[in-house]
Amino acid sequence: MPQQTVRHPLFARYYANVVGPSLEKAGITRYRRRLLTGLSGQVLEIGAGNGLNFPHYPPEVRQVLAVEPEPRLRGLARQAARTAPVEVRVVDGRAEQLPVPDASFDIAVACLTLCSVADQRAALAEIRRVLRPGGRLRFFEHVRADTPGMRRVQRAVDATLWPLLAGGCRTGRDTRTAIAAAGFTLTQVETFAFPETRIPFPAATHILGTAELPQEPESFSAAPGPSA
């Protein structure tokens, strides 16, 4: 089945020129480094954007296959791959239909991308499919807020302009629960606010952590539930 082209040209320019540099200035680099510390083997990065993670991969990684569906961001990621400290290959693809064989990667990396995939449940099922038994998912994502008030704000912005302006991003996804429902065991999860500001921000609640698959392959069907 052919891949469906994902085009967000205005958002891609805004992310590359404004959002990315602003996040770097706010201190996101330390979280990118923590996300990738200790990785080795064959790594799949889903939604690589313009390649801001690439400089932080450790030398123990044999190769990174970076999947990015947005053409402009994918082109920028290919440029970034040229100076990465490890081998990085950037390809077109969507998280819900990864262009790779079953059980072909040791680690999958999801960095600020599970908020914007069209079908989060399908994306996590695909990540599970392409990981080897015992494989790990490393994630750094903004998620549903802890407080009822901010959750109401998230529902409001997700139902109006936020996804249109932010490349399909939704602020209020319960990604931690979705990862567990996809058959992963959460082994380490840290919840924190980023960026740290006094002004309430609907996309401030983040999780950083690791989830693992069983060591032996097993059949699995994701429990029904909303994908958004």
PDB file of C-alpha atoms in Angstrom:
ATOM      1  CA  MET A   1       0.000   0.000   0.000  1.00  0.00           C
ATOM      2  CA  PRO A   2       1.532   3.383  -0.977  1.00  0.00           C
ATOM      3  CA  GLN A   3       2.394   5.889   1.697  1.00  0.00           C
ATOM      4  CA  GLN A   4       0.024   8.835   2.098  1.00  0.00           C
ATOM      5  CA  THR A   5       1.891  12.109   1.654  1.00  0.00           C
ATOM      6  CA  VAL A   6       1.795  14.334   4.744  1.00  0.00           C
ATOM      7  CA  ARG A   7       2.237  17.988   3.934  1.00  0.00           C
ATOM      8  CA  HIS A   8       2.301  20.798   6.469  1.00  0.00           C
ATOM      9  CA  PRO A   9       4.494  23.319   4.610  1.00  0.00           C
ATOM     10  CA  LEU A  10       3.684  26.359   6.742  1.00  0.00           C
ATOM     11  CA  PHE A  11       4.115  24.476   9.991  1.00  0.00           C
ATOM     12  CA  ALA A  12       7.327  22.874   8.699  1.00  0.00           C
ATOM     13  CA  ARG A  13       8.851  26.290   8.048  1.00  0.00           C
ATOM     14  CA  TYR A  14       7.613  27.637  11.372  1.00  0.00           C
ATOM     15  CA  TYR A  15       8.945  24.616  13.258  1.00  0.00           C
ATOM     16  CA  ALA A  16      12.356  24.709  11.604  1.00  0.00           C
ATOM     17  CA  ASN A  17      12.820  28.463  11.899  1.00  0.00           C
ATOM     18  CA  VAL A  18      10.989  29.370  15.115  1.00  0.00           C
ATOM     19  CA  VAL A  19       9.811  26.455  17.272  1.00  0.00           C
ATOM     20  CA  GLY A  20      12.997  24.390  17.094  1.00  0.00           C
ATOM     21  CA  PRO A  21      15.345  27.270  17.993  1.00  0.00           C
ATOM     22  CA  SER A  22      12.967  28.394  20.751  1.00  0.00           C
ATOM     23  CA  LEU A  23      12.932  24.928  22.296  1.00  0.00           C
ATOM     24  CA  GLU A  24      16.723  24.786  22.151  1.00  0.00           C
ATOM     25  CA  LYS A  25      16.898  28.139  23.920  1.00  0.00           C
ATOM     26  CA  ALA A  26      14.469  26.854  26.571  1.00  0.00           C
ATOM     27  CA  GLY A  27      16.799  23.945  27.335  1.00  0.00           C
ATOM     28  CA  ILE A  28      15.375  20.988  25.417  1.00  0.00           C
ATOM     29  CA  THR A  29      18.850  19.748  24.491  1.00  0.00           C
ATOM     30  CA  ARG A  30      19.343  18.152  27.908  1.00  0.00           C
ATOM     31  CA  TYR A  31      16.184  16.091  27.402  1.00  0.00           C
ATOM     32  CA  ARG A  32      17.231  15.023  23.921  1.00  0.00           C
ATOM     33  CA  ARG A  33      20.532  13.808  25.362  1.00  0.00           C
ATOM     34  CA  ARG A  34      18.821  11.919  28.173  1.00  0.00           C
ATOM     35  CA  LEU A  35      16.404  10.359  25.687  1.00  0.00           C
ATOM     36  CA  LEU A  36      19.265   8.919  23.634  1.00  0.00           C
ATOM     37  CA  THR A  37      21.813   8.106  26.345  1.00  0.00           C
ATOM     38  CA  GLY A  38      22.822   4.447  26.407  1.00  0.00           C
ATOM     39  CA  LEU A  39      21.320   3.477  23.059  1.00  0.00           C
ATOM     40  CA  SER A  40      23.032   0.876  20.888  1.00  0.00           C
ATOM     41  CA  GLY A  41      22.365  -1.349  17.911  1.00  0.00           C
ATOM     42  CA  GLN A  42      19.803  -0.622  15.220  1.00  0.00           C
ATOM     43  CA  VAL A  43      17.571   2.354  16.034  1.00  0.00           C
ATOM     44  CA  LEU A  44      14.362   3.554  14.406  1.00  0.00           C
ATOM     45  CA  GLU A  45      13.391   7.186  14.995  1.00  0.00           C
ATOM     46  CA  ILE A  46       9.759   7.970  14.246  1.00  0.00           C
ATOM     47  CA  GLY A  47       8.865  11.484  13.165  1.00  0.00           C
ATOM     48  CA  ALA A  48      12.433  12.744  13.025  1.00  0.00           C
ATOM     49  CA  GLY A  49      11.404  16.259  11.984  1.00  0.00           C
ATOM     50  CA  ASN A  50      14.402  18.251  10.826  1.00  0.00           C
ATOM     51  CA  GLY A  51      16.904  16.016  12.589  1.00  0.00           C
ATOM     52  CA  LEU A  52      17.482  17.848  15.859  1.00  0.00           C
ATOM     53  CA  ASN A  53      18.135  14.567  17.689  1.00  0.00           C
ATOM     54  CA  PHE A  54      20.837  13.391  15.302  1.00  0.00           C
ATOM     55  CA  PRO A  55      23.841  15.109  16.974  1.00  0.00           C
ATOM     56  CA  HIS A  56      23.091  13.357  20.277  1.00  0.00           C
ATOM     57  CA  TYR A  57      23.163   9.700  19.246  1.00  0.00           C
ATOM     58  CA  PRO A  58      25.955   7.784  21.054  1.00  0.00           C
ATOM     59  CA  PRO A  59      28.652   5.951  19.071  1.00  0.00           C
ATOM     60  CA  GLU A  60      27.338   2.531  20.171  1.00  0.00           C
ATOM     61  CA  VAL A  61      24.423   2.999  17.748  1.00  0.00           C
ATOM     62  CA  ARG A  62      25.197   1.109  14.519  1.00  0.00           C
ATOM     63  CA  GLN A  63      22.619   2.899  12.387  1.00  0.00           C
ATOM     64  CA  VAL A  64      19.572   5.131  12.728  1.00  0.00           C
ATOM     65  CA  LEU A  65      16.694   4.840  10.300  1.00  0.00           C
ATOM     66  CA  ALA A  66      14.810   8.120  10.634  1.00  0.00           C
ATOM     67  CA  VAL A  67      11.242   8.200   9.323  1.00  0.00           C
ATOM     68  CA  GLU A  68       9.703  11.594   8.498  1.00  0.00           C
ATOM     69  CA  PRO A  69       6.544  12.096   6.403  1.00  0.00           C
ATOM     70  CA  GLU A  70       6.687  15.889   5.879  1.00  0.00           C
ATOM     71  CA  PRO A  71       8.746  16.666   2.738  1.00  0.00           C
ATOM     72  CA  ARG A  72      10.363  19.922   3.859  1.00  0.00           C
ATOM     73  CA  LEU A  73      11.327  18.597   7.280  1.00  0.00           C
ATOM     74  CA  ARG A  74      12.567  15.380   5.692  1.00  0.00           C
ATOM     75  CA  GLY A  75      14.864  17.371   3.394  1.00  0.00           C
ATOM     76  CA  LEU A  76      16.284  19.279   6.349  1.00  0.00           C
ATOM     77  CA  ALA A  77      16.763  15.998   8.239  1.00  0.00           C
ATOM     78  CA  ARG A  78      18.784  14.597   5.345  1.00  0.00           C
ATOM     79  CA  GLN A  79      21.052  17.626   5.534  1.00  0.00           C
ATOM     80  CA  ALA A  80      21.451  17.143   9.297  1.00  0.00           C
ATOM     81  CA  ALA A  81      22.265  13.462   8.784  1.00  0.00           C
ATOM     82  CA  ARG A  82      25.421  14.369   6.860  1.00  0.00           C
ATOM     83  CA  THR A  83      27.100  15.683  10.006  1.00  0.00           C
ATOM     84  CA  ALA A  84      25.637  13.225  12.526  1.00  0.00           C
ATOM     85  CA  PRO A  85      28.153  11.264  14.664  1.00  0.00           C
ATOM     86  CA  VAL A  86      26.555   7.964  13.600  1.00  0.00           C
ATOM     87  CA  GLU A  87      25.132   6.652  10.341  1.00  0.00           C
ATOM     88  CA  VAL A  88      21.646   8.079   9.786  1.00  0.00           C
ATOM     89  CA  ARG A  89      19.387   7.227   6.862  1.00  0.00           C
ATOM     90  CA  VAL A  90      16.292   9.383   6.409  1.00  0.00           C
ATOM     91  CA  VAL A  91      13.259   7.950   4.617  1.00  0.00           C
ATOM     92  CA  ASP A  92       9.690   8.906   3.836  1.00  0.00           C
ATOM     93  CA  GLY A  93       7.087   7.152   5.951  1.00  0.00           C
ATOM     94  CA  ARG A  94       4.249   7.463   8.420  1.00  0.00           C
ATOM     95  CA  ALA A  95       4.241   6.032  11.930  1.00  0.00           C
ATOM     96  CA  GLU A  96       1.006   4.194  11.189  1.00  0.00           C
ATOM     97  CA  GLN A  97       2.592   2.376   8.232  1.00  0.00           C
ATOM     98  CA  LEU A  98       6.318   2.040   8.829  1.00  0.00           C
ATOM     99  CA  PRO A  99       8.251   0.997   5.708  1.00  0.00           C
ATOM    100  CA  VAL A 100      10.358  -1.651   7.465  1.00  0.00           C
ATOM    101  CA  PRO A 101      10.121  -5.421   8.105  1.00  0.00           C
ATOM    102  CA  ASP A 102       8.877  -7.054  11.290  1.00  0.00           C
ATOM    103  CA  ALA A 103      11.269  -7.381  14.240  1.00  0.00           C
ATOM    104  CA  SER A 104      14.095  -5.466  12.568  1.00  0.00           C
ATOM    105  CA  PHE A 105      15.119  -2.912  15.231  1.00  0.00           C
ATOM    106  CA  ASP A 106      16.505  -2.999  18.746  1.00  0.00           C
ATOM    107  CA  ILE A 107      15.180   0.399  19.816  1.00  0.00           C
ATOM    108  CA  ALA A 108      12.526   2.846  18.649  1.00  0.00           C
ATOM    109  CA  VAL A 109      12.684   6.537  19.505  1.00  0.00           C
ATOM    110  CA  ALA A 110       9.600   8.763  19.660  1.00  0.00           C
ATOM    111  CA  CYS A 111      10.415  12.385  20.381  1.00  0.00           C
ATOM    112  CA  LEU A 112       7.573  14.913  20.323  1.00  0.00           C
ATOM    113  CA  THR A 113       5.801  12.930  17.621  1.00  0.00           C
ATOM    114  CA  LEU A 114       3.124  10.727  19.241  1.00  0.00           C
ATOM    115  CA  CYS A 115       1.153  13.917  19.858  1.00  0.00           C
ATOM    116  CA  SER A 116       0.736  14.521  16.133  1.00  0.00           C
ATOM    117  CA  VAL A 117       0.315  11.114  14.486  1.00  0.00           C
ATOM    118  CA  ALA A 118      -3.133  10.720  12.985  1.00  0.00           C
ATOM    119  CA  ASP A 119      -3.776   7.404  14.752  1.00  0.00           C
ATOM    120  CA  GLN A 120      -1.739   6.952  17.912  1.00  0.00           C
ATOM    121  CA  ARG A 121      -2.924   3.403  18.577  1.00  0.00           C
ATOM    122  CA  ALA A 122      -1.966   2.279  15.050  1.00  0.00           C
ATOM    123  CA  ALA A 123       1.417   4.004  15.351  1.00  0.00           C
ATOM    124  CA  LEU A 124       2.229   2.202  18.595  1.00  0.00           C
ATOM    125  CA  ALA A 125       1.130  -1.108  17.088  1.00  0.00           C
ATOM    126  CA  GLU A 126       3.538  -0.500  14.214  1.00  0.00           C
ATOM    127  CA  ILE A 127       6.365   0.340  16.616  1.00  0.00           C
ATOM    128  CA  ARG A 128       5.675  -2.932  18.422  1.00  0.00           C
ATOM    129  CA  ARG A 129       5.690  -4.807  15.102  1.00  0.00           C
ATOM    130  CA  VAL A 130       9.103  -3.565  13.977  1.00  0.00           C
ATOM    131  CA  LEU A 131      10.884  -4.071  17.306  1.00  0.00           C
ATOM    132  CA  ARG A 132      12.619  -7.330  18.113  1.00  0.00           C
ATOM    133  CA  PRO A 133      11.530  -9.311  21.194  1.00  0.00           C
ATOM    134  CA  GLY A 134      12.867  -7.469  24.221  1.00  0.00           C
ATOM    135  CA  GLY A 135      13.126  -4.270  22.177  1.00  0.00           C
ATOM    136  CA  ARG A 136      12.749  -0.887  23.810  1.00  0.00           C
ATOM    137  CA  LEU A 137      10.784   2.261  23.079  1.00  0.00           C
ATOM    138  CA  ARG A 138      12.389   5.489  24.271  1.00  0.00           C
ATOM    139  CA  PHE A 139       9.945   8.381  24.411  1.00  0.00           C
ATOM    140  CA  PHE A 140       9.901  12.096  25.157  1.00  0.00           C
ATOM    141  CA  GLU A 141       6.401  13.482  24.633  1.00  0.00           C
ATOM    142  CA  HIS A 142       4.059  16.164  25.878  1.00  0.00           C
ATOM    143  CA  VAL A 143       0.893  14.620  27.273  1.00  0.00           C
ATOM    144  CA  ARG A 144      -2.398  15.106  29.075  1.00  0.00           C
ATOM    145  CA  ALA A 145      -2.092  17.531  31.969  1.00  0.00           C
ATOM    146  CA  ASP A 146      -2.324  16.503  35.616  1.00  0.00           C
ATOM    147  CA  THR A 147      -4.948  19.052  36.673  1.00  0.00           C
ATOM    148  CA  PRO A 148      -8.660  19.111  35.679  1.00  0.00           C
ATOM    149  CA  GLY A 149      -8.454  22.790  34.775  1.00  0.00           C
ATOM    150  CA  MET A 150      -5.631  22.396  32.314  1.00  0.00           C
ATOM    151  CA  ARG A 151      -7.232  19.271  30.875  1.00  0.00           C
ATOM    152  CA  ARG A 152     -10.279  21.380  30.043  1.00  0.00           C
ATOM    153  CA  VAL A 153      -7.999  23.877  28.331  1.00  0.00           C
ATOM    154  CA  GLN A 154      -6.359  21.064  26.371  1.00  0.00           C
ATOM    155  CA  ARG A 155      -9.715  19.707  25.210  1.00  0.00           C
ATOM    156  CA  ALA A 156     -10.718  23.180  24.078  1.00  0.00           C
ATOM    157  CA  VAL A 157      -7.556  23.933  22.102  1.00  0.00           C
ATOM    158  CA  ASP A 158      -7.454  20.416  20.599  1.00  0.00           C
ATOM    159  CA  ALA A 159     -11.013  20.861  19.329  1.00  0.00           C
ATOM    160  CA  THR A 160     -10.282  24.210  17.680  1.00  0.00           C
ATOM    161  CA  LEU A 161      -7.169  25.715  16.111  1.00  0.00           C
ATOM    162  CA  TRP A 162      -4.212  23.967  17.763  1.00  0.00           C
ATOM    163  CA  PRO A 163      -4.038  20.884  15.492  1.00  0.00           C
ATOM    164  CA  LEU A 164      -4.463  23.045  12.399  1.00  0.00           C
ATOM    165  CA  LEU A 165      -1.672  25.424  13.394  1.00  0.00           C
ATOM    166  CA  ALA A 166       0.688  22.801  14.844  1.00  0.00           C
ATOM    167  CA  GLY A 167       0.861  20.133  12.166  1.00  0.00           C
ATOM    168  CA  GLY A 168      -1.830  17.889  13.662  1.00  0.00           C
ATOM    169  CA  CYS A 169      -0.493  18.087  17.227  1.00  0.00           C
ATOM    170  CA  ARG A 170      -2.913  17.421  20.088  1.00  0.00           C
ATOM    171  CA  THR A 171      -2.004  18.582  23.561  1.00  0.00           C
ATOM    172  CA  GLY A 172      -4.161  16.258  25.655  1.00  0.00           C
ATOM    173  CA  ARG A 173      -3.287  12.725  24.601  1.00  0.00           C
ATOM    174  CA  ASP A 174      -2.818  10.177  27.383  1.00  0.00           C
ATOM    175  CA  THR A 175       0.292   8.762  25.747  1.00  0.00           C
ATOM    176  CA  ARG A 176       1.560   6.941  28.817  1.00  0.00           C
ATOM    177  CA  THR A 177      -1.615   4.848  29.006  1.00  0.00           C
ATOM    178  CA  ALA A 178      -1.560   4.290  25.244  1.00  0.00           C
ATOM    179  CA  ILE A 179       1.984   2.888  25.366  1.00  0.00           C
ATOM    180  CA  ALA A 180       0.993   0.402  28.054  1.00  0.00           C
ATOM    181  CA  ALA A 181      -2.182  -0.540  26.172  1.00  0.00           C
ATOM    182  CA  ALA A 182      -0.049  -1.319  23.102  1.00  0.00           C
ATOM    183  CA  GLY A 183       1.647  -4.142  24.995  1.00  0.00           C
ATOM    184  CA  PHE A 184       4.740  -2.384  26.325  1.00  0.00           C
ATOM    185  CA  THR A 185       5.921  -2.541  29.919  1.00  0.00           C
ATOM    186  CA  LEU A 186       6.799   0.899  31.227  1.00  0.00           C
ATOM    187  CA  THR A 187      10.118   0.515  33.036  1.00  0.00           C
ATOM    188  CA  GLN A 188      10.963   4.165  33.647  1.00  0.00           C
ATOM    189  CA  VAL A 189       8.798   7.278  33.368  1.00  0.00           C
ATOM    190  CA  GLU A 190       9.480  10.807  34.561  1.00  0.00           C
ATOM    191  CA  THR A 191       6.814  13.519  34.421  1.00  0.00           C
ATOM    192  CA  PHE A 192       7.752  17.201  34.419  1.00  0.00           C
ATOM    193  CA  ALA A 193       6.847  20.613  33.012  1.00  0.00           C
ATOM    194  CA  PHE A 194       8.720  21.931  29.991  1.00  0.00           C
ATOM    195  CA  PRO A 195       9.326  24.720  29.373  1.00  0.00           C
ATOM    196  CA  GLU A 196       9.197  25.957  32.944  1.00  0.00           C
ATOM    197  CA  THR A 197       7.202  29.179  32.780  1.00  0.00           C
ATOM    198  CA  ARG A 198       4.834  31.031  35.078  1.00  0.00           C
ATOM    199  CA  ILE A 199       2.262  31.284  32.300  1.00  0.00           C
ATOM    200  CA  PRO A 200       0.072  28.143  31.996  1.00  0.00           C
ATOM    201  CA  PHE A 201       0.773  26.368  28.706  1.00  0.00           C
ATOM    202  CA  PRO A 202      -1.398  23.517  27.370  1.00  0.00           C
ATOM    203  CA  ALA A 203       1.580  21.542  26.016  1.00  0.00           C
ATOM    204  CA  ALA A 204       3.781  21.874  29.104  1.00  0.00           C
ATOM    205  CA  THR A 205       3.303  18.452  30.737  1.00  0.00           C
ATOM    206  CA  HIS A 206       5.947  16.042  29.407  1.00  0.00           C
ATOM    207  CA  ILE A 207       6.992  12.449  30.004  1.00  0.00           C
ATOM    208  CA  LEU A 208      10.442  10.988  29.406  1.00  0.00           C
ATOM    209  CA  GLY A 209      11.075   7.298  29.748  1.00  0.00           C
ATOM    210  CA  THR A 210      11.523   3.763  28.489  1.00  0.00           C
ATOM    211  CA  ALA A 211       9.107   0.933  27.696  1.00  0.00           C
ATOM    212  CA  GLU A 212      10.040  -2.642  26.814  1.00  0.00           C
ATOM    213  CA  LEU A 213       8.573  -5.563  24.929  1.00  0.00           C
ATOM    214  CA  PRO A 214       8.595  -9.137  26.265  1.00  0.00           C
ATOM    215  CA  GLN A 215      11.755 -11.138  25.566  1.00  0.00           C
ATOM    216  CA  GLU A 216       9.761 -13.785  23.719  1.00  0.00           C
ATOM    217  CA  PRO A 217       7.436 -12.968  20.800  1.00  0.00           C
ATOM    218  CA  GLU A 218       3.759 -13.266  21.566  1.00  0.00           C
ATOM    219  CA  SER A 219       0.531 -12.524  19.781  1.00  0.00           C
ATOM    220  CA  PHE A 220      -1.070  -9.285  20.866  1.00  0.00           C
ATOM    221  CA  SER A 221      -4.175  -7.315  20.013  1.00  0.00           C
ATOM    222  CA  ALA A 222      -4.399  -3.748  21.216  1.00  0.00           C
ATOM    223  CA  ALA A 223      -7.363  -3.008  23.405  1.00  0.00           C
ATOM    224  CA  PRO A 224     -10.032  -0.866  21.692  1.00  0.00           C
ATOM    225  CA  GLY A 225      -9.962   2.779  22.501  1.00  0.00           C
ATOM    226  CA  PRO A 226      -9.789   6.267  20.987  1.00  0.00           C
ATOM    227  CA  SER A 227      -6.776   6.969  18.798  1.00  0.00           C
ATOM    228  CA  ALA A 228      -6.831  10.693  19.436  1.00  0.00           C
TER     229      ALA A 228
END
